[in-house]
Amino acid sequence: MTEYGRGPGSEPWHPEDPLYGDQGWGGRQAAHGQGQYGDQQQSYQQDPYAQQYQGHQQQEPYAQHPQYGQQHQQYDQQQNHQQYGAPQHDPYAQQPGAQPQYNGGWDTGQQSAMAYGAEPQDPYAQHPGAYDTGQDHYGTPEAYPPPQPPGRREAAPGQQQSRQEPADWGADEPQEETHPFFTGADAPAGREPRDDDDDPDDDGSRSSRRDRGSDERRGGKGKKKKSRSGVACLVVSVVLVGGLGGVSYVGYTFWQKQFGAPADYTGSGTGEQVEVEIPEGAFGYDIANILRKKGVIKSSDAFVAAQNDNPKGKSLQAGVYLLKKEMSAASAISLMLDPKSQNPFVIPEGTRNATVYEMIDKRLELKKGTTADIAKTKAESLGLPDWADDNPDVKDPLEGFLYPAAYPVAKGSKPEDALKRMVTRANKEYGKVDLEASAKKLGLKTPWELVTVASLVQVEGKYKHDFDKVARVVYNRLKPGNMETVGRLEFDSTVNYIKNESTLDVGAVDDLRKIDDPYNTYKIIGLPSGPISNPGADALHSAMNPTPGPWYYFVSINEDKTVFAETNEEHERNRREYEDGKAGQ
């Protein structure tokens, strides 16, 4: 038998659609409970229609249902008209009151059960006894909603879309697309069309619109990610460029140091002079760094290279040099080797401290007496040795410790710095010899007395070849059994020291003995209280190693001749000859 609302040739009913079934492609459906190919009726326990119509299989169900009976008659009439050449038409179009059946299956173009645009209705709504009308299984709020045909099933909340009307697949006109994917309704407002948006069917444009729609549905996260990605790319680019630049600079610097010529000025420098002090023990790069900081040369490497190229480059010594700014390394070395460029502060051998103080004031352009005051007040802090005598009769504790040499005393430096440098040099030179052992061997009490003897030899001898004999005269006069001078030295140099003079005519002996001073050797027995000059290395060596002899007197005739005598009579004779010869010139 046939299904309700379906004509002959309908597709068989399928269990997946228990309420409405599936009209299929041909609209044929086997009778309820009957196989598709005429097999025997099968009863389905869960099908209410199988129980309701059991035993009435031969009865036409449409007879008891006016609504569906009318539809069945219309269907038969339609088939008859088609058989006898009558024009085919839609039977539902002439019967407004007819109730179309919902077509929930796939449309094959042969649907005749429902008119286009009609609202499908439940064919069992007026069937008495089809369902238990006294109990509604879907009426409670807790129950699930009744199953719906695929075409009438609503979309999930938030994704509901407007339902489309069933398409008339038989129409020739193309249907208008309504989905936002195709219409572009999801495109961002105000977006300027691109050049490649002209063709709406272009796959690329659809893909871009789909991507933009996806970004909008994600709340614009795509744009944020794109922005962050751009910043990240910029940062990475900057880092890479900076790293590449750093590596390039390091590589270039390394190449320059290893293979490139060092930076250097050209020419003999500008007209601006600069005073440069080179300390003792400075070599190669030490000197180069000092010159570079003063602006004389451009690089230390260039100076060292020029120094190696110059045969005399290694002979540069400590001192003060007058150079020019921005000189080539070779020109700077040549000028430093020229004595004219040197501007040292030189202390000659035998110079008194009073003269040294004046020289420092003049060099540093200080008020006269400034250095002398500093020496008097800061003598103990300038580095004197422990054996330096602190006798209150000592006129200047620094006397004999401003060692004669060349010192770098540059303009702008402090006087105490120069004095300390000189004392340090004296300690260094005195430390080279064993002053204490030599003093003991010679009958002296302390190294202080040995330095005092050296200062006397330096002033009285005047010439190096006489230093050894002069030293012997000193020691002979200091002997206790000396009957010639009775233990007195009687040196004119000590009187000149007291008077701060340098003269040969110091006066009569009787007058000199009247001068009451611990440094007056015409009056006191023994050595003066302290040194009277700053002796050099030669005078110190002669004081430590005097020539043996019986001499008590000596007189210098000229630079080449000094006459020594054993007795006072001989000495007086030699002295008169010297004076007569001097008067005859």
Protein backbone atom coordinates (compact mmCIF):
# COMPACT_ATOMS: atom_id res chain seq x y z
CA MET A 1 0.00 0.00 0.00
CA THR A 2 1.10 3.56 -0.50
CA GLU A 3 2.31 6.07 2.07
CA TYR A 4 0.15 9.01 3.05
CA GLY A 5 0.46 11.87 0.63
CA ARG A 6 2.67 9.90 -1.77
CA GLY A 7 1.68 8.57 -5.10
CA PRO A 8 2.73 5.55 -7.00
CA GLY A 9 6.38 5.42 -7.85
CA SER A 10 7.50 7.06 -4.63
CA GLU A 11 10.78 5.96 -3.10
CA PRO A 12 10.59 3.57 -0.13
CA TRP A 13 10.37 4.94 3.38
CA HIS A 14 13.68 5.06 5.22
CA PRO A 15 14.06 4.43 8.94
CA GLU A 16 16.33 7.49 9.42
CA ASP A 17 13.27 9.72 8.96
CA PRO A 18 10.58 8.13 11.10
CA LEU A 19 8.03 10.93 10.93
CA TYR A 20 8.19 12.31 7.48
CA GLY A 21 10.29 9.87 5.62
CA ASP A 22 12.23 10.59 2.56
CA GLN A 23 10.41 11.23 -0.65
CA GLY A 24 13.54 10.29 -2.56
CA TRP A 25 14.31 11.04 -6.13
CA GLY A 26 11.34 9.36 -7.75
CA GLY A 27 8.71 10.07 -5.20
CA ARG A 28 8.01 6.31 -4.79
CA GLN A 29 7.52 4.76 -1.39
CA ALA A 30 6.56 1.25 -0.47
CA ALA A 31 3.60 0.59 1.76
CA HIS A 32 4.07 0.80 5.47
CA GLY A 33 5.62 -2.38 6.69
CA GLN A 34 6.17 -3.72 3.16
CA GLY A 35 9.51 -4.21 1.45
CA GLN A 36 10.55 -2.16 -1.41
CA TYR A 37 10.35 -4.98 -3.89
CA GLY A 38 7.08 -6.54 -2.81
CA ASP A 39 8.30 -8.60 0.11
CA GLN A 40 5.96 -9.40 2.91
CA GLN A 41 4.79 -6.89 5.39
CA GLN A 42 7.04 -6.41 8.36
CA SER A 43 5.72 -5.07 11.58
CA TYR A 44 7.76 -2.47 13.43
CA GLN A 45 7.10 -2.48 17.10
CA GLN A 46 8.01 1.18 17.61
CA ASP A 47 5.97 2.43 14.65
CA PRO A 48 2.51 3.63 15.83
CA TYR A 49 1.13 3.30 12.36
CA ALA A 50 1.92 -0.37 12.20
CA GLN A 51 -0.22 -0.99 15.27
CA GLN A 52 -3.03 1.32 14.19
CA TYR A 53 -3.55 -0.11 10.76
CA GLN A 54 -2.80 -3.72 11.36
CA GLY A 55 -5.53 -5.81 9.75
CA HIS A 56 -6.60 -3.04 7.43
CA GLN A 57 -3.87 -3.23 4.86
CA GLN A 58 -6.30 -3.43 1.95
CA GLN A 59 -8.31 -0.46 3.11
CA GLU A 60 -7.54 2.79 1.42
CA PRO A 61 -6.32 5.12 4.14
CA TYR A 62 -7.27 8.17 2.25
CA ALA A 63 -10.93 7.26 2.52
CA GLN A 64 -10.94 8.01 6.18
CA HIS A 65 -8.97 11.19 5.77
CA PRO A 66 -10.72 13.76 3.65
CA GLN A 67 -7.71 15.89 3.40
CA TYR A 68 -5.39 13.30 2.03
CA GLY A 69 -8.15 11.63 0.06
CA GLN A 70 -8.65 14.74 -1.91
CA GLN A 71 -4.95 14.92 -2.64
CA HIS A 72 -4.95 11.31 -3.79
CA GLN A 73 -7.81 11.91 -6.17
CA GLN A 74 -6.06 14.91 -7.62
CA TYR A 75 -2.99 12.80 -8.15
CA ASP A 76 -5.01 10.11 -10.02
CA GLN A 77 -6.62 12.69 -12.20
CA GLN A 78 -3.23 14.09 -13.04
CA GLN A 79 -1.93 10.71 -14.06
CA ASN A 80 -5.03 10.11 -16.24
CA HIS A 81 -4.66 13.40 -17.99
CA GLN A 82 -1.03 12.63 -18.69
CA GLN A 83 -1.93 9.32 -20.19
CA TYR A 84 -4.52 10.71 -22.62
CA GLY A 85 -2.53 13.70 -23.77
CA ALA A 86 -4.11 16.25 -21.58
CA PRO A 87 -1.90 19.22 -20.83
CA GLN A 88 0.11 18.80 -17.72
CA HIS A 89 -0.27 21.36 -15.01
CA ASP A 90 0.30 21.78 -11.34
CA PRO A 91 -2.81 20.43 -9.60
CA TYR A 92 -2.02 22.43 -6.53
CA ALA A 93 -2.01 25.71 -8.37
CA GLN A 94 -5.86 25.46 -8.98
CA GLN A 95 -6.70 24.39 -5.48
CA PRO A 96 -5.80 27.06 -3.01
CA GLY A 97 -7.24 25.13 -0.20
CA ALA A 98 -5.12 22.08 -0.74
CA GLN A 99 -2.48 21.37 1.87
CA PRO A 100 0.93 20.69 0.32
CA GLN A 101 3.12 18.03 1.82
CA TYR A 102 6.64 19.01 2.97
CA ASN A 103 9.42 17.71 0.88
CA GLY A 104 12.44 17.15 3.14
CA GLY A 105 14.46 15.05 0.72
CA TRP A 106 16.65 15.78 -2.22
CA ASP A 107 14.90 17.54 -5.07
CA THR A 108 15.18 15.70 -8.37
CA GLY A 109 13.04 18.09 -10.36
CA GLN A 110 9.94 15.81 -10.27
CA GLN A 111 8.36 16.96 -7.05
CA SER A 112 4.63 17.21 -7.23
CA ALA A 113 3.69 16.69 -3.62
CA MET A 114 4.20 20.32 -2.62
CA ALA A 115 3.85 23.61 -4.40
CA TYR A 116 6.72 25.99 -4.47
CA GLY A 117 6.68 28.47 -1.60
CA ALA A 118 3.96 26.60 0.38
CA GLU A 119 4.52 26.03 4.06
CA PRO A 120 4.82 22.32 4.81
CA GLN A 121 2.37 20.92 7.35
CA ASP A 122 2.25 17.90 9.50
CA PRO A 123 0.14 15.28 7.63
CA TYR A 124 -0.75 13.56 10.89
CA ALA A 125 -1.94 16.58 12.76
CA GLN A 126 -5.71 15.75 12.12
CA HIS A 127 -5.35 12.01 12.13
CA PRO A 128 -7.34 10.66 14.99
CA GLY A 129 -5.55 8.11 17.02
CA ALA A 130 -2.19 8.54 15.32
CA TYR A 131 -0.75 9.82 18.54
CA ASP A 132 -2.08 9.83 21.99
CA THR A 133 -3.67 13.23 22.12
CA GLY A 134 -4.05 13.03 25.80
CA GLN A 135 -0.29 13.04 26.40
CA ASP A 136 2.13 15.45 24.81
CA HIS A 137 5.69 14.11 25.09
CA TYR A 138 7.20 17.36 23.85
CA GLY A 139 5.04 19.83 25.72
CA THR A 140 7.05 19.97 28.90
CA PRO A 141 9.87 22.44 29.24
CA GLU A 142 12.30 19.73 30.29
CA ALA A 143 11.73 17.69 27.14
CA TYR A 144 13.86 17.92 24.05
CA PRO A 145 12.21 19.72 21.13
CA PRO A 146 10.48 17.48 18.64
CA PRO A 147 12.60 16.34 15.72
CA GLN A 148 12.47 18.53 12.68
CA PRO A 149 13.09 17.82 9.01
CA PRO A 150 16.54 18.75 7.78
CA GLY A 151 15.20 21.77 5.95
CA ARG A 152 13.39 23.13 9.01
CA ARG A 153 16.09 22.53 11.59
CA GLU A 154 17.23 25.77 13.16
CA ALA A 155 20.89 26.72 13.38
CA ALA A 156 22.72 26.97 16.70
CA PRO A 157 22.40 30.25 18.63
CA GLY A 158 24.77 32.91 17.36
CA GLN A 159 25.06 31.24 13.98
CA GLN A 160 21.42 31.41 12.83
CA GLN A 161 21.08 32.50 9.30
CA SER A 162 18.08 33.56 7.32
CA ARG A 163 16.25 30.57 5.95
CA GLN A 164 16.25 30.35 2.23
CA GLU A 165 13.20 29.51 0.26
CA PRO A 166 13.27 26.21 -1.60
CA ALA A 167 14.97 26.65 -4.87
CA ASP A 168 13.15 25.95 -8.05
CA TRP A 169 15.72 23.77 -9.66
CA GLY A 170 13.74 23.73 -12.83
CA ALA A 171 14.07 27.43 -13.44
CA ASP A 172 16.53 28.58 -15.99
CA GLU A 173 17.43 31.89 -14.34
CA PRO A 174 20.39 31.82 -11.99
CA GLN A 175 19.51 32.26 -8.36
CA GLU A 176 20.84 35.15 -6.40
CA GLU A 177 23.43 34.29 -3.79
CA THR A 178 22.40 35.32 -0.28
CA HIS A 179 25.19 33.86 1.91
CA PRO A 180 27.57 36.52 3.31
CA PHE A 181 30.48 34.48 2.05
CA PHE A 182 29.41 35.13 -1.53
CA THR A 183 27.72 38.51 -1.17
CA GLY A 184 30.64 40.07 0.71
CA ALA A 185 28.38 41.24 3.53
CA ASP A 186 31.07 40.32 6.03
CA ALA A 187 33.66 42.60 4.41
CA PRO A 188 34.91 45.43 6.66
CA ALA A 189 33.02 48.66 6.25
CA GLY A 190 34.79 51.39 4.39
CA ARG A 191 37.39 49.11 2.86
CA GLU A 192 38.75 50.45 -0.36
CA PRO A 193 38.44 47.96 -3.21
CA ARG A 194 41.69 46.57 -4.43
CA ASP A 195 42.77 46.26 -7.97
CA ASP A 196 42.22 42.54 -7.94
CA ASP A 197 38.64 42.82 -6.55
CA ASP A 198 37.06 43.50 -9.93
CA ASP A 199 36.23 39.88 -10.57
CA PRO A 200 33.84 38.63 -7.87
CA ASP A 201 34.41 35.06 -8.97
CA ASP A 202 38.15 35.29 -8.57
CA ASP A 203 39.38 32.68 -6.15
CA GLY A 204 42.01 34.95 -4.70
CA SER A 205 39.48 37.67 -3.83
CA ARG A 206 37.18 35.13 -2.24
CA SER A 207 40.06 33.77 -0.20
CA SER A 208 41.03 37.25 0.97
CA ARG A 209 37.43 38.07 1.90
CA ARG A 210 37.15 34.79 3.72
CA ASP A 211 40.36 35.56 5.61
CA ARG A 212 39.15 39.03 6.52
CA GLY A 213 35.81 37.67 7.64
CA SER A 214 37.58 35.10 9.76
CA ASP A 215 39.70 37.87 11.35
CA GLU A 216 36.59 39.88 12.18
CA ARG A 217 34.87 36.90 13.71
CA ARG A 218 37.93 36.45 15.88
CA GLY A 219 37.50 39.98 17.18
CA GLY A 220 40.24 41.59 15.12
CA LYS A 221 42.98 39.39 16.57
CA GLY A 222 44.43 38.92 13.14
CA LYS A 223 45.14 42.64 12.82
CA LYS A 224 46.75 42.75 16.22
CA LYS A 225 48.90 39.77 15.41
CA LYS A 226 49.81 41.37 12.10
CA SER A 227 50.77 44.58 13.90
CA ARG A 228 52.84 42.71 16.45
CA SER A 229 54.46 40.70 13.71
CA GLY A 230 55.45 43.90 11.92
CA VAL A 231 57.04 45.36 15.05
CA ALA A 232 58.87 42.11 15.68
CA CYS A 233 60.21 42.10 12.13
CA LEU A 234 61.36 45.70 12.54
CA VAL A 235 63.14 44.89 15.80
CA VAL A 236 64.81 41.84 14.29
CA SER A 237 65.90 43.89 11.28
CA VAL A 238 67.40 46.59 13.49
CA VAL A 239 69.23 44.00 15.58
CA LEU A 240 70.57 42.28 12.48
CA VAL A 241 71.70 45.54 10.91
CA GLY A 242 73.30 46.68 14.19
CA GLY A 243 75.02 43.35 14.63
CA LEU A 244 76.27 43.40 11.08
CA GLY A 245 77.58 46.93 11.55
CA GLY A 246 79.32 45.99 14.78
CA VAL A 247 80.92 42.94 13.23
CA SER A 248 82.04 45.01 10.25
CA TYR A 249 83.58 47.67 12.50
CA VAL A 250 85.40 45.09 14.61
CA GLY A 251 86.64 43.35 11.50
CA TYR A 252 87.82 46.62 9.95
CA THR A 253 89.56 47.63 13.18
CA PHE A 254 91.25 44.26 13.42
CA TRP A 255 92.38 44.48 9.81
CA GLN A 256 93.72 47.98 10.35
CA LYS A 257 95.65 46.90 13.42
CA GLN A 258 97.05 43.80 11.82
CA PHE A 259 97.66 44.86 8.24
CA GLY A 260 96.76 48.54 7.81
CA ALA A 261 99.10 51.48 8.33
CA PRO A 262 98.64 53.14 11.76
CA ALA A 263 97.06 56.56 11.89
CA ASP A 264 99.58 59.38 11.72
CA TYR A 265 99.85 63.11 11.12
CA THR A 266 101.90 64.59 8.32
CA GLY A 267 104.55 67.30 8.52
CA SER A 268 106.44 68.85 11.41
CA GLY A 269 103.39 70.00 13.32
CA THR A 270 101.60 73.26 13.95
CA GLY A 271 103.08 76.44 15.39
CA GLU A 272 101.70 75.68 18.88
CA GLN A 273 104.38 74.43 21.26
CA VAL A 274 103.75 71.97 24.06
CA GLU A 275 106.02 70.94 26.91
CA VAL A 276 106.15 67.18 27.40
CA GLU A 277 107.67 65.44 30.39
CA ILE A 278 109.06 61.94 29.92
CA PRO A 279 109.67 60.21 33.27
CA GLU A 280 112.45 57.79 34.00
CA GLY A 281 111.88 54.22 32.94
CA ALA A 282 109.54 55.19 30.10
CA PHE A 283 110.04 53.30 26.85
CA GLY A 284 108.29 52.77 23.54
CA TYR A 285 104.56 52.76 24.13
CA ASP A 286 104.94 54.63 27.44
CA ILE A 287 106.48 57.60 25.64
CA ALA A 288 104.01 57.24 22.77
CA ASN A 289 100.98 57.37 25.06
CA ILE A 290 102.29 60.52 26.76
CA LEU A 291 102.83 62.24 23.41
CA ARG A 292 99.41 61.14 22.13
CA LYS A 293 97.63 62.54 25.18
CA LYS A 294 99.46 65.85 24.71
CA GLY A 295 98.30 66.01 21.09
CA VAL A 296 101.79 65.67 19.61
CA ILE A 297 101.20 62.43 17.68
CA LYS A 298 98.05 60.76 16.38
CA SER A 299 98.63 57.14 17.37
CA SER A 300 100.99 55.15 19.55
CA ASP A 301 101.52 52.50 16.90
CA ALA A 302 102.83 55.06 14.45
CA PHE A 303 105.33 56.36 17.03
CA VAL A 304 106.64 52.91 17.94
CA ALA A 305 106.99 52.02 14.26
CA ALA A 306 108.95 55.25 13.59
CA GLN A 307 111.09 54.64 16.66
CA ASN A 308 112.04 51.22 15.37
CA ASP A 309 112.86 52.64 11.97
CA ASN A 310 115.19 55.30 13.43
CA PRO A 311 118.63 53.90 14.39
CA LYS A 312 118.81 56.26 17.38
CA GLY A 313 115.16 55.90 18.34
CA LYS A 314 115.95 53.69 21.31
CA SER A 315 118.22 56.32 22.87
CA LEU A 316 115.40 58.63 23.97
CA GLN A 317 115.81 59.53 27.64
CA ALA A 318 113.76 60.98 30.42
CA GLY A 319 113.38 64.71 30.49
CA VAL A 320 111.26 67.60 29.38
CA TYR A 321 110.89 68.28 25.66
CA LEU A 322 109.53 71.27 23.78
CA LEU A 323 107.54 69.80 20.89
CA LYS A 324 104.75 70.89 18.58
CA LYS A 325 101.22 69.62 18.26
CA GLU A 326 100.09 67.33 15.42
CA MET A 327 103.54 66.18 14.38
CA SER A 328 104.22 63.07 12.38
CA ALA A 329 105.73 60.31 14.46
CA ALA A 330 109.01 60.44 12.58
CA SER A 331 109.29 64.23 13.02
CA ALA A 332 108.58 63.95 16.74
CA ILE A 333 111.37 61.41 17.23
CA SER A 334 113.85 63.47 15.24
CA LEU A 335 113.08 66.55 17.31
CA MET A 336 113.35 64.68 20.60
CA LEU A 337 116.80 63.45 19.60
CA ASP A 338 117.89 67.04 19.03
CA PRO A 339 119.22 68.64 22.26
CA LYS A 340 117.61 71.92 21.25
CA SER A 341 114.18 70.43 21.81
CA GLN A 342 114.95 69.33 25.33
CA ASN A 343 113.91 71.65 28.10
CA PRO A 344 115.07 69.90 31.25
CA PHE A 345 115.47 71.34 34.69
CA VAL A 346 119.14 70.68 35.32
CA ILE A 347 120.84 70.86 38.71
CA PRO A 348 124.63 71.12 38.28
CA GLU A 349 126.93 69.26 40.64
CA GLY A 350 127.87 71.22 43.75
CA THR A 351 124.81 73.53 43.52
CA ARG A 352 123.50 74.74 46.87
CA ASN A 353 119.87 74.28 47.78
CA ALA A 354 119.30 78.03 47.93
CA THR A 355 120.16 78.24 44.24
CA VAL A 356 117.94 75.27 43.40
CA TYR A 357 114.96 76.91 45.10
CA GLU A 358 115.41 80.06 43.06
CA MET A 359 115.63 78.04 39.87
CA ILE A 360 112.37 76.25 40.63
CA ASP A 361 110.56 79.51 41.37
CA LYS A 362 111.75 80.88 38.10
CA ARG A 363 110.83 77.77 36.13
CA LEU A 364 107.34 77.59 37.55
CA GLU A 365 106.91 81.36 37.48
CA LEU A 366 106.34 81.54 41.23
CA LYS A 367 107.01 84.28 43.70
CA LYS A 368 110.60 84.33 44.92
CA GLY A 369 111.03 82.36 48.13
CA THR A 370 107.99 80.13 47.51
CA THR A 371 109.97 76.93 47.04
CA ALA A 372 112.31 77.75 49.95
CA ASP A 373 109.32 78.09 52.30
CA ILE A 374 107.87 74.80 51.13
CA ALA A 375 111.23 73.06 51.63
CA LYS A 376 111.47 74.40 55.15
CA THR A 377 107.95 73.40 56.18
CA LYS A 378 107.62 70.10 54.32
CA ALA A 379 111.15 68.71 54.47
CA GLU A 380 110.17 65.72 56.60
CA SER A 381 107.43 64.69 54.13
CA LEU A 382 109.66 64.68 51.05
CA GLY A 383 111.24 61.26 51.64
CA LEU A 384 114.50 61.85 53.51
CA PRO A 385 116.21 58.66 54.73
CA ASP A 386 116.18 57.63 58.37
CA TRP A 387 119.87 58.41 58.88
CA ALA A 388 119.39 62.06 57.90
CA ASP A 389 120.54 64.14 60.86
CA ASP A 390 117.88 66.06 62.68
CA ASN A 391 120.45 68.24 64.42
CA PRO A 392 118.94 71.68 65.07
CA ASP A 393 122.19 73.27 63.89
CA VAL A 394 121.55 71.99 60.36
CA LYS A 395 120.64 74.93 58.22
CA ASP A 396 118.74 72.94 55.57
CA PRO A 397 117.92 69.23 56.04
CA LEU A 398 117.47 68.89 52.25
CA GLU A 399 121.03 70.02 51.55
CA GLY A 400 122.94 67.23 49.89
CA PHE A 401 119.66 65.44 48.87
CA LEU A 402 118.65 67.50 45.84
CA TYR A 403 120.66 65.23 43.65
CA PRO A 404 122.32 66.96 40.66
CA ALA A 405 120.63 65.73 37.48
CA ALA A 406 118.11 66.72 34.84
CA TYR A 407 114.49 66.69 35.97
CA PRO A 408 111.21 67.14 34.17
CA VAL A 409 109.77 70.22 35.82
CA ALA A 410 106.96 71.28 33.55
CA LYS A 411 105.01 74.47 33.84
CA GLY A 412 101.97 74.12 36.01
CA SER A 413 103.51 71.52 38.32
CA LYS A 414 103.97 71.99 42.06
CA PRO A 415 107.33 72.82 43.75
CA GLU A 416 106.97 70.00 46.26
CA ASP A 417 106.63 67.53 43.41
CA ALA A 418 109.97 68.64 41.98
CA LEU A 419 111.68 68.52 45.38
CA LYS A 420 110.32 65.08 46.12
CA ARG A 421 111.54 63.81 42.78
CA MET A 422 115.03 65.08 43.54
CA VAL A 423 115.14 63.50 46.99
CA THR A 424 113.96 60.24 45.51
CA ARG A 425 116.78 60.34 43.00
CA ALA A 426 119.33 61.01 45.78
CA ASN A 427 118.07 58.05 47.78
CA LYS A 428 118.36 55.91 44.68
CA GLU A 429 121.96 56.96 43.98
CA TYR A 430 123.03 56.69 47.61
CA GLY A 431 121.41 53.31 47.79
CA LYS A 432 123.70 52.02 45.07
CA VAL A 433 126.70 52.25 47.42
CA ASP A 434 127.13 51.13 51.00
CA LEU A 435 127.45 54.49 52.68
CA GLU A 436 127.29 53.11 56.19
CA ALA A 437 130.13 50.60 55.69
CA SER A 438 132.31 53.18 53.90
CA ALA A 439 131.74 55.73 56.66
CA LYS A 440 132.78 53.26 59.33
CA LYS A 441 135.94 52.30 57.41
CA LEU A 442 136.95 55.95 57.09
CA GLY A 443 136.44 56.75 60.77
CA LEU A 444 133.15 58.58 60.27
CA LYS A 445 130.12 58.14 62.46
CA THR A 446 127.22 58.11 60.00
CA PRO A 447 126.44 58.22 56.28
CA TRP A 448 125.37 61.79 56.92
CA GLU A 449 129.03 62.72 57.63
CA LEU A 450 130.15 60.89 54.48
CA VAL A 451 127.75 62.94 52.37
CA THR A 452 129.08 66.07 54.11
CA VAL A 453 132.68 65.14 53.12
CA ALA A 454 131.54 64.56 49.54
CA SER A 455 129.92 68.02 49.47
CA LEU A 456 133.20 69.60 50.62
CA VAL A 457 135.21 67.68 48.01
CA GLN A 458 132.73 68.74 45.33
CA VAL A 459 133.18 72.45 46.12
CA GLU A 460 136.90 72.59 47.03
CA GLY A 461 138.21 70.31 44.35
CA LYS A 462 136.43 71.91 41.44
CA TYR A 463 138.00 69.42 39.00
CA LYS A 464 137.50 65.71 38.94
CA HIS A 465 141.15 64.71 38.67
CA ASP A 466 141.85 66.48 41.97
CA PHE A 467 138.90 65.00 43.93
CA ASP A 468 140.83 62.03 45.30
CA LYS A 469 143.69 64.20 46.77
CA VAL A 470 141.27 66.79 48.14
CA ALA A 471 139.40 63.99 49.91
CA ARG A 472 142.70 62.85 51.43
CA VAL A 473 143.41 66.38 52.73
CA VAL A 474 140.03 66.34 54.48
CA TYR A 475 140.68 63.08 56.25
CA ASN A 476 144.27 64.11 57.19
CA ARG A 477 143.03 67.31 58.82
CA LEU A 478 140.38 65.40 60.74
CA LYS A 479 142.99 63.20 62.39
CA PRO A 480 143.38 63.79 66.12
CA GLY A 481 147.17 64.14 65.89
CA ASN A 482 147.00 66.81 63.22
CA MET A 483 149.50 69.42 64.31
CA GLU A 484 149.19 71.52 61.10
CA THR A 485 145.59 72.66 61.53
CA VAL A 486 144.90 71.18 64.94
CA GLY A 487 141.79 69.41 63.65
CA ARG A 488 140.28 72.34 61.82
CA LEU A 489 139.42 72.11 58.12
CA GLU A 490 139.71 75.88 57.46
CA PHE A 491 137.89 75.72 54.08
CA ASP A 492 136.85 78.99 52.48
CA SER A 493 133.87 77.22 50.97
CA THR A 494 132.22 76.89 54.35
CA VAL A 495 132.51 80.62 54.93
CA ASN A 496 130.99 81.28 51.50
CA TYR A 497 128.16 78.92 52.43
CA ILE A 498 127.45 80.87 55.57
CA LYS A 499 127.44 84.14 53.64
CA ASN A 500 125.71 82.57 50.62
CA GLU A 501 128.56 83.79 48.46
CA SER A 502 131.06 82.31 46.00
CA THR A 503 134.35 84.15 46.21
CA LEU A 504 138.04 83.35 46.66
CA ASP A 505 138.76 86.34 48.85
CA VAL A 506 136.91 85.51 52.01
CA GLY A 507 139.11 87.77 54.21
CA ALA A 508 141.89 87.46 56.72
CA VAL A 509 142.14 84.31 58.79
CA ASP A 510 141.90 86.26 62.03
CA ASP A 511 138.68 87.85 60.88
CA LEU A 512 137.27 84.52 59.72
CA ARG A 513 137.84 82.90 63.07
CA LYS A 514 135.57 85.46 64.65
CA ILE A 515 132.50 84.23 62.72
CA ASP A 516 130.42 82.23 65.18
CA ASP A 517 128.65 79.62 63.12
CA PRO A 518 128.53 75.79 63.26
CA TYR A 519 129.47 75.75 59.61
CA ASN A 520 132.59 77.96 60.08
CA THR A 521 135.47 75.50 59.70
CA TYR A 522 137.97 78.26 60.62
CA LYS A 523 136.59 78.20 64.12
CA ILE A 524 135.11 74.72 64.82
CA ILE A 525 137.05 71.46 64.92
CA GLY A 526 135.83 68.76 62.66
CA LEU A 527 133.11 68.72 60.02
CA PRO A 528 130.38 71.34 59.66
CA SER A 529 126.87 70.45 60.88
CA GLY A 530 125.76 69.35 57.44
CA PRO A 531 126.53 69.27 53.73
CA ILE A 532 127.20 72.58 52.02
CA SER A 533 126.22 71.48 48.48
CA ASN A 534 124.72 68.65 46.50
CA PRO A 535 127.62 66.40 45.48
CA GLY A 536 127.67 64.32 42.36
CA ALA A 537 128.65 60.72 41.88
CA ASP A 538 132.34 61.51 41.27
CA ALA A 539 132.75 63.53 44.45
CA LEU A 540 130.96 60.83 46.42
CA HIS A 541 133.22 58.16 44.96
CA SER A 542 136.38 60.17 45.85
CA ALA A 543 135.07 60.74 49.37
CA MET A 544 134.63 57.00 49.75
CA ASN A 545 138.01 56.21 48.13
CA PRO A 546 140.60 58.95 48.85
CA THR A 547 144.14 58.78 47.43
CA PRO A 548 146.74 57.94 50.09
CA GLY A 549 149.19 60.81 50.85
CA PRO A 550 150.58 63.09 53.59
CA TRP A 551 148.95 66.23 52.31
CA TYR A 552 147.37 68.82 54.52
CA TYR A 553 147.23 71.68 52.07
CA PHE A 554 146.48 72.33 48.44
CA VAL A 555 146.17 75.31 46.19
CA SER A 556 144.65 75.39 42.69
CA ILE A 557 146.88 77.23 40.27
CA ASN A 558 144.65 76.82 37.22
CA GLU A 559 142.23 74.32 35.76
CA ASP A 560 145.00 71.88 35.02
CA LYS A 561 147.12 72.31 38.12
CA THR A 562 146.49 71.98 41.85
CA VAL A 563 149.49 72.03 44.16
CA PHE A 564 149.37 69.97 47.33
CA ALA A 565 151.71 70.40 50.29
CA GLU A 566 152.56 68.42 53.38
CA THR A 567 153.44 71.31 55.67
CA ASN A 568 152.22 74.78 56.19
CA GLU A 569 155.56 76.27 55.10
CA GLU A 570 155.42 74.46 51.81
CA HIS A 571 151.88 75.46 51.39
CA GLU A 572 152.61 79.11 52.00
CA ARG A 573 155.37 79.01 49.42
CA ASN A 574 153.07 77.45 46.86
CA ARG A 575 150.39 79.96 47.63
CA ARG A 576 152.72 82.94 47.12
CA GLU A 577 153.85 81.56 43.76
CA TYR A 578 150.22 81.24 42.75
CA GLU A 579 149.43 84.78 43.78
CA ASP A 580 152.55 86.20 42.07
CA GLY A 581 151.75 84.41 38.87
CA LYS A 582 148.22 85.65 38.97
CA ALA A 583 149.42 89.23 39.55
CA GLY A 584 151.85 89.07 36.60
CA GLN A 585 149.10 88.16 34.12
